[in-house]
PDB file of C-alpha atoms in Angstrom:
ATOM      1  CA  UNK A   1     -44.445   4.621 -18.572  1.00  0.00           C
ATOM      2  CA  UNK A   2     -43.127   7.745 -16.896  1.00  0.00           C
ATOM      3  CA  UNK A   3     -44.493  11.086 -18.023  1.00  0.00           C
ATOM      4  CA  UNK A   4     -42.090  13.981 -18.743  1.00  0.00           C
ATOM      5  CA  UNK A   5     -43.232  15.656 -15.520  1.00  0.00           C
ATOM      6  CA  UNK A   6     -42.625  12.501 -13.469  1.00  0.00           C
ATOM      7  CA  UNK A   7     -39.207  12.081 -15.101  1.00  0.00           C
ATOM      8  CA  UNK A   8     -38.266  15.656 -14.190  1.00  0.00           C
ATOM      9  CA  UNK A   9     -39.530  15.175 -10.632  1.00  0.00           C
ATOM     10  CA  UNK A  10     -37.457  11.989 -10.258  1.00  0.00           C
ATOM     11  CA  UNK A  11     -34.342  13.700 -11.610  1.00  0.00           C
ATOM     12  CA  UNK A  12     -34.795  16.598  -9.183  1.00  0.00           C
ATOM     13  CA  UNK A  13     -35.328  14.213  -6.278  1.00  0.00           C
ATOM     14  CA  UNK A  14     -32.185  12.286  -7.233  1.00  0.00           C
ATOM     15  CA  UNK A  15     -30.244  15.544  -7.504  1.00  0.00           C
ATOM     16  CA  UNK A  16     -31.286  16.405  -3.949  1.00  0.00           C
ATOM     17  CA  UNK A  17     -30.304  12.905  -2.792  1.00  0.00           C
ATOM     18  CA  UNK A  18     -26.971  13.312  -4.578  1.00  0.00           C
ATOM     19  CA  UNK A  19     -26.308  16.570  -2.704  1.00  0.00           C
ATOM     20  CA  UNK A  20     -27.111  14.882   0.585  1.00  0.00           C
ATOM     21  CA  UNK A  21     -24.773  11.973  -0.231  1.00  0.00           C
ATOM     22  CA  UNK A  22     -21.935  14.392  -1.014  1.00  0.00           C
ATOM     23  CA  UNK A  23     -22.661  16.193   2.261  1.00  0.00           C
ATOM     24  CA  UNK A  24     -22.472  12.884   4.151  1.00  0.00           C
ATOM     25  CA  UNK A  25     -19.121  12.091   2.526  1.00  0.00           C
ATOM     26  CA  UNK A  26     -17.758  15.567   3.258  1.00  0.00           C
ATOM     27  CA  UNK A  27     -18.877  15.371   6.899  1.00  0.00           C
ATOM     28  CA  UNK A  28     -17.265  11.945   7.309  1.00  0.00           C
ATOM     29  CA  UNK A  29     -13.965  13.120   5.845  1.00  0.00           C
ATOM     30  CA  UNK A  30     -13.986  16.246   8.001  1.00  0.00           C
ATOM     31  CA  UNK A  31     -14.850  14.317  11.166  1.00  0.00           C
ATOM     32  CA  UNK A  32     -11.964  11.939  10.571  1.00  0.00           C
ATOM     33  CA  UNK A  33      -9.548  14.810  10.067  1.00  0.00           C
ATOM     34  CA  UNK A  34      -8.219  12.797   7.134  1.00  0.00           C
ATOM     35  CA  UNK A  35      -6.805  15.893   5.395  1.00  0.00           C
ATOM     36  CA  UNK A  36      -8.193  14.589   2.100  1.00  0.00           C
ATOM     37  CA  UNK A  37     -10.348  16.633  -0.256  1.00  0.00           C
ATOM     38  CA  UNK A  38     -13.445  15.180  -1.916  1.00  0.00           C
ATOM     39  CA  UNK A  39     -11.663  14.960  -5.314  1.00  0.00           C
ATOM     40  CA  UNK A  40      -8.712  13.200  -3.661  1.00  0.00           C
ATOM     41  CA  UNK A  41     -11.100  10.858  -1.886  1.00  0.00           C
ATOM     42  CA  UNK A  42     -12.845  10.095  -5.181  1.00  0.00           C
ATOM     43  CA  UNK A  43      -9.462   9.126  -6.661  1.00  0.00           C
ATOM     44  CA  UNK A  44      -8.882   6.782  -3.717  1.00  0.00           C
ATOM     45  CA  UNK A  45     -12.340   5.251  -4.182  1.00  0.00           C
ATOM     46  CA  UNK A  46     -11.682   4.671  -7.880  1.00  0.00           C
ATOM     47  CA  UNK A  47      -8.391   2.958  -7.064  1.00  0.00           C
ATOM     48  CA  UNK A  48     -10.208   0.816  -4.487  1.00  0.00           C
ATOM     49  CA  UNK A  49     -12.869  -0.033  -7.068  1.00  0.00           C
ATOM     50  CA  UNK A  50     -10.686  -0.806 -10.069  1.00  0.00           C
ATOM     51  CA  UNK A  51      -7.308  -1.558  -8.521  1.00  0.00           C
ATOM     52  CA  UNK A  52      -4.047  -0.122  -9.834  1.00  0.00           C
ATOM     53  CA  UNK A  53      -4.522   2.143 -12.835  1.00  0.00           C
ATOM     54  CA  UNK A  54      -2.473   4.118 -15.304  1.00  0.00           C
ATOM     55  CA  UNK A  55      -2.368   7.744 -14.246  1.00  0.00           C
ATOM     56  CA  UNK A  56      -3.743   8.813 -17.643  1.00  0.00           C
ATOM     57  CA  UNK A  57      -6.737   6.503 -17.211  1.00  0.00           C
ATOM     58  CA  UNK A  58      -7.445   7.774 -13.710  1.00  0.00           C
ATOM     59  CA  UNK A  59      -7.245  11.396 -14.918  1.00  0.00           C
ATOM     60  CA  UNK A  60      -9.768  10.572 -17.627  1.00  0.00           C
ATOM     61  CA  UNK A  61     -12.071   8.804 -15.145  1.00  0.00           C
ATOM     62  CA  UNK A  62     -11.927  11.817 -12.812  1.00  0.00           C
ATOM     63  CA  UNK A  63     -12.334  14.190 -15.777  1.00  0.00           C
ATOM     64  CA  UNK A  64      -9.249  16.201 -14.833  1.00  0.00           C
ATOM     65  CA  UNK A  65      -6.148  17.199 -16.746  1.00  0.00           C
ATOM     66  CA  UNK A  66      -3.143  14.889 -16.317  1.00  0.00           C
ATOM     67  CA  UNK A  67      -1.239  17.727 -14.634  1.00  0.00           C
ATOM     68  CA  UNK A  68      -4.068  18.128 -12.110  1.00  0.00           C
ATOM     69  CA  UNK A  69      -3.958  14.418 -11.351  1.00  0.00           C
ATOM     70  CA  UNK A  70      -0.175  14.597 -10.950  1.00  0.00           C
ATOM     71  CA  UNK A  71      -0.497  17.322  -8.298  1.00  0.00           C
ATOM     72  CA  UNK A  72      -3.334  15.432  -6.601  1.00  0.00           C
ATOM     73  CA  UNK A  73      -1.259  12.257  -6.477  1.00  0.00           C
ATOM     74  CA  UNK A  74       1.803  14.151  -5.247  1.00  0.00           C
ATOM     75  CA  UNK A  75      -0.285  15.115  -2.212  1.00  0.00           C
ATOM     76  CA  UNK A  76      -1.737  11.615  -1.768  1.00  0.00           C
ATOM     77  CA  UNK A  77       1.715  10.063  -2.076  1.00  0.00           C
ATOM     78  CA  UNK A  78       3.125  12.435   0.582  1.00  0.00           C
ATOM     79  CA  UNK A  79       0.290  11.260   2.848  1.00  0.00           C
ATOM     80  CA  UNK A  80       1.257   7.624   2.092  1.00  0.00           C
ATOM     81  CA  UNK A  81      -2.200   6.874   0.641  1.00  0.00           C
ATOM     82  CA  UNK A  82      -1.081   5.987  -2.902  1.00  0.00           C
ATOM     83  CA  UNK A  83       2.094   4.891  -4.556  1.00  0.00           C
ATOM     84  CA  UNK A  84       3.367   5.316  -8.088  1.00  0.00           C
ATOM     85  CA  UNK A  85       5.129   2.557  -9.940  1.00  0.00           C
ATOM     86  CA  UNK A  86       6.050   1.302 -13.402  1.00  0.00           C
ATOM     87  CA  UNK A  87       5.194  -2.135 -14.693  1.00  0.00           C
ATOM     88  CA  UNK A  88       8.066  -4.153 -16.143  1.00  0.00           C
ATOM     89  CA  UNK A  89       6.267  -4.495 -19.481  1.00  0.00           C
ATOM     90  CA  UNK A  90       5.260  -0.795 -19.632  1.00  0.00           C
ATOM     91  CA  UNK A  91       8.055   1.480 -18.415  1.00  0.00           C
ATOM     92  CA  UNK A  92       6.597   4.616 -20.045  1.00  0.00           C
ATOM     93  CA  UNK A  93       3.289   4.671 -18.163  1.00  0.00           C
ATOM     94  CA  UNK A  94       3.037   5.677 -14.532  1.00  0.00           C
ATOM     95  CA  UNK A  95       0.681   3.486 -12.554  1.00  0.00           C
ATOM     96  CA  UNK A  96      -1.067   4.339  -9.306  1.00  0.00           C
ATOM     97  CA  UNK A  97      -2.140   2.004  -6.521  1.00  0.00           C
ATOM     98  CA  UNK A  98      -3.536   2.341  -3.042  1.00  0.00           C
ATOM     99  CA  UNK A  99      -1.258   1.698  -0.138  1.00  0.00           C
ATOM    100  CA  UNK A 100      -2.715  -0.249   2.791  1.00  0.00           C
ATOM    101  CA  UNK A 101      -3.192   3.110   4.557  1.00  0.00           C
ATOM    102  CA  UNK A 102      -5.126   4.446   1.549  1.00  0.00           C
ATOM    103  CA  UNK A 103      -7.296   1.345   1.405  1.00  0.00           C
ATOM    104  CA  UNK A 104      -7.957   1.539   5.142  1.00  0.00           C
ATOM    105  CA  UNK A 105      -8.925   5.216   4.932  1.00  0.00           C
ATOM    106  CA  UNK A 106     -11.461   4.452   2.193  1.00  0.00           C
ATOM    107  CA  UNK A 107     -12.861   1.553   4.234  1.00  0.00           C
ATOM    108  CA  UNK A 108     -13.205   3.590   7.420  1.00  0.00           C
ATOM    109  CA  UNK A 109     -14.946   6.450   5.588  1.00  0.00           C
ATOM    110  CA  UNK A 110     -17.270   4.024   3.776  1.00  0.00           C
ATOM    111  CA  UNK A 111     -18.203   2.310   7.037  1.00  0.00           C
ATOM    112  CA  UNK A 112     -18.862   5.655   8.693  1.00  0.00           C
ATOM    113  CA  UNK A 113     -21.003   6.693   5.725  1.00  0.00           C
ATOM    114  CA  UNK A 114     -22.906   3.421   6.057  1.00  0.00           C
ATOM    115  CA  UNK A 115     -23.521   4.148   9.746  1.00  0.00           C
ATOM    116  CA  UNK A 116     -24.752   7.655   8.985  1.00  0.00           C
ATOM    117  CA  UNK A 117     -26.937   6.481   6.094  1.00  0.00           C
ATOM    118  CA  UNK A 118     -28.466   3.834   8.349  1.00  0.00           C
ATOM    119  CA  UNK A 119     -29.442   6.573  10.799  1.00  0.00           C
ATOM    120  CA  UNK A 120     -30.856   8.702   7.961  1.00  0.00           C
ATOM    121  CA  UNK A 121     -32.921   5.791   6.602  1.00  0.00           C
ATOM    122  CA  UNK A 122     -34.195   5.057  10.105  1.00  0.00           C
ATOM    123  CA  UNK A 123     -35.074   8.719  10.714  1.00  0.00           C
ATOM    124  CA  UNK A 124     -36.814   9.014   7.329  1.00  0.00           C
ATOM    125  CA  UNK A 125     -38.721   5.770   7.937  1.00  0.00           C
ATOM    126  CA  UNK A 126     -37.904   4.650   4.387  1.00  0.00           C
ATOM    127  CA  UNK A 127     -39.677   1.525   3.198  1.00  0.00           C
ATOM    128  CA  UNK A 128     -37.061  -0.918   1.921  1.00  0.00           C
ATOM    129  CA  UNK A 129     -39.482  -2.589  -0.452  1.00  0.00           C
ATOM    130  CA  UNK A 130     -38.127  -4.752  -3.226  1.00  0.00           C
ATOM    131  CA  UNK A 131     -39.356  -2.139  -5.710  1.00  0.00           C
ATOM    132  CA  UNK A 132     -37.321   0.557  -3.924  1.00  0.00           C
ATOM    133  CA  UNK A 133     -34.221  -1.660  -3.781  1.00  0.00           C
ATOM    134  CA  UNK A 134     -34.580  -2.583  -7.463  1.00  0.00           C
ATOM    135  CA  UNK A 135     -34.842   1.098  -8.394  1.00  0.00           C
ATOM    136  CA  UNK A 136     -31.686   1.934  -6.479  1.00  0.00           C
ATOM    137  CA  UNK A 137     -29.839  -1.051  -7.980  1.00  0.00           C
ATOM    138  CA  UNK A 138     -30.789   0.096 -11.491  1.00  0.00           C
ATOM    139  CA  UNK A 139     -29.605   3.645 -10.760  1.00  0.00           C
ATOM    140  CA  UNK A 140     -26.292   2.348  -9.395  1.00  0.00           C
ATOM    141  CA  UNK A 141     -25.778   0.152 -12.473  1.00  0.00           C
ATOM    142  CA  UNK A 142     -26.764   2.918 -14.917  1.00  0.00           C
ATOM    143  CA  UNK A 143     -24.281   5.291 -13.267  1.00  0.00           C
ATOM    144  CA  UNK A 144     -21.457   2.812 -13.817  1.00  0.00           C
ATOM    145  CA  UNK A 145     -20.947   2.044 -10.145  1.00  0.00           C
ATOM    146  CA  UNK A 146     -20.674  -1.414  -8.628  1.00  0.00           C
ATOM    147  CA  UNK A 147     -23.187  -3.097  -6.325  1.00  0.00           C
ATOM    148  CA  UNK A 148     -22.099  -2.732  -2.715  1.00  0.00           C
ATOM    149  CA  UNK A 149     -21.068  -6.368  -2.167  1.00  0.00           C
ATOM    150  CA  UNK A 150     -18.887  -6.353  -5.290  1.00  0.00           C
ATOM    151  CA  UNK A 151     -17.388  -3.001  -4.306  1.00  0.00           C
ATOM    152  CA  UNK A 152     -16.344  -4.354  -0.883  1.00  0.00           C
ATOM    153  CA  UNK A 153     -14.769  -7.432  -2.534  1.00  0.00           C
ATOM    154  CA  UNK A 154     -12.690  -5.122  -4.728  1.00  0.00           C
ATOM    155  CA  UNK A 155     -11.830  -2.907  -1.758  1.00  0.00           C
ATOM    156  CA  UNK A 156     -10.597  -5.954   0.173  1.00  0.00           C
ATOM    157  CA  UNK A 157      -7.862  -6.682  -2.404  1.00  0.00           C
ATOM    158  CA  UNK A 158      -7.185  -3.111  -3.540  1.00  0.00           C
ATOM    159  CA  UNK A 159      -3.869  -2.828  -1.689  1.00  0.00           C
ATOM    160  CA  UNK A 160      -2.556  -6.293  -2.495  1.00  0.00           C
ATOM    161  CA  UNK A 161       0.925  -6.672  -3.970  1.00  0.00           C
ATOM    162  CA  UNK A 162       1.453  -5.233  -7.441  1.00  0.00           C
ATOM    163  CA  UNK A 163       3.705  -7.240  -9.765  1.00  0.00           C
ATOM    164  CA  UNK A 164       4.717  -9.360  -6.778  1.00  0.00           C
ATOM    165  CA  UNK A 165       5.904  -6.324  -4.787  1.00  0.00           C
ATOM    166  CA  UNK A 166       4.098  -5.524  -1.553  1.00  0.00           C
ATOM    167  CA  UNK A 167       2.934  -1.937  -1.423  1.00  0.00           C
ATOM    168  CA  UNK A 168       4.346   0.235   1.363  1.00  0.00           C
TER     169      UNK A 168
END
C-alpha cells in the first residue's frame, strides 16, 4: 500500500513527466513547421482516436466553449486538416472528421515523438521491466487514453470515407 508521502511523490514525478511529454510534442510540432497549435493538435489526435465526432462532443472533450471549437476548426479546415459535414439522419449537428492530410500530420508527429522518446529512454537508461510497463499501462487506462497498438489501429482508419463519401 502506498503511503500519502509516496503518493504525493509519484504524482509530482508524473507531473514532471507530463511537462516533458508536452515539451516533446511542442518541439515536434515546431520542427515540422506544421503551423498547428497544441490545442489544435489535441483536437486532431482526438479525431484520430475516436473518428468523426459531433462538434459539440469534441468541444466537451477538449473542455472548450463551442465557439472556441468553431474558431479552432475554421483554422484547421483552412489548412485542409479537418472537414465539417452533416449526416443524413442528423442535419442539425455539425460533424468533424480528419482529412487524409490531418491524419498524416498526426501520424508523422506521433512517429517523431516515438523517435524522440526512444532516445530519451535510451539516454535515461530506463529499465523496461514488466512492473514498469504495467504501471504505465494502468496510468494510460486510468487517464482514459488507449493503449498504443489500439490507438494506431484507430489512426489507420481515421480518415476513411464518412457516410460513403471520401474525405478531401
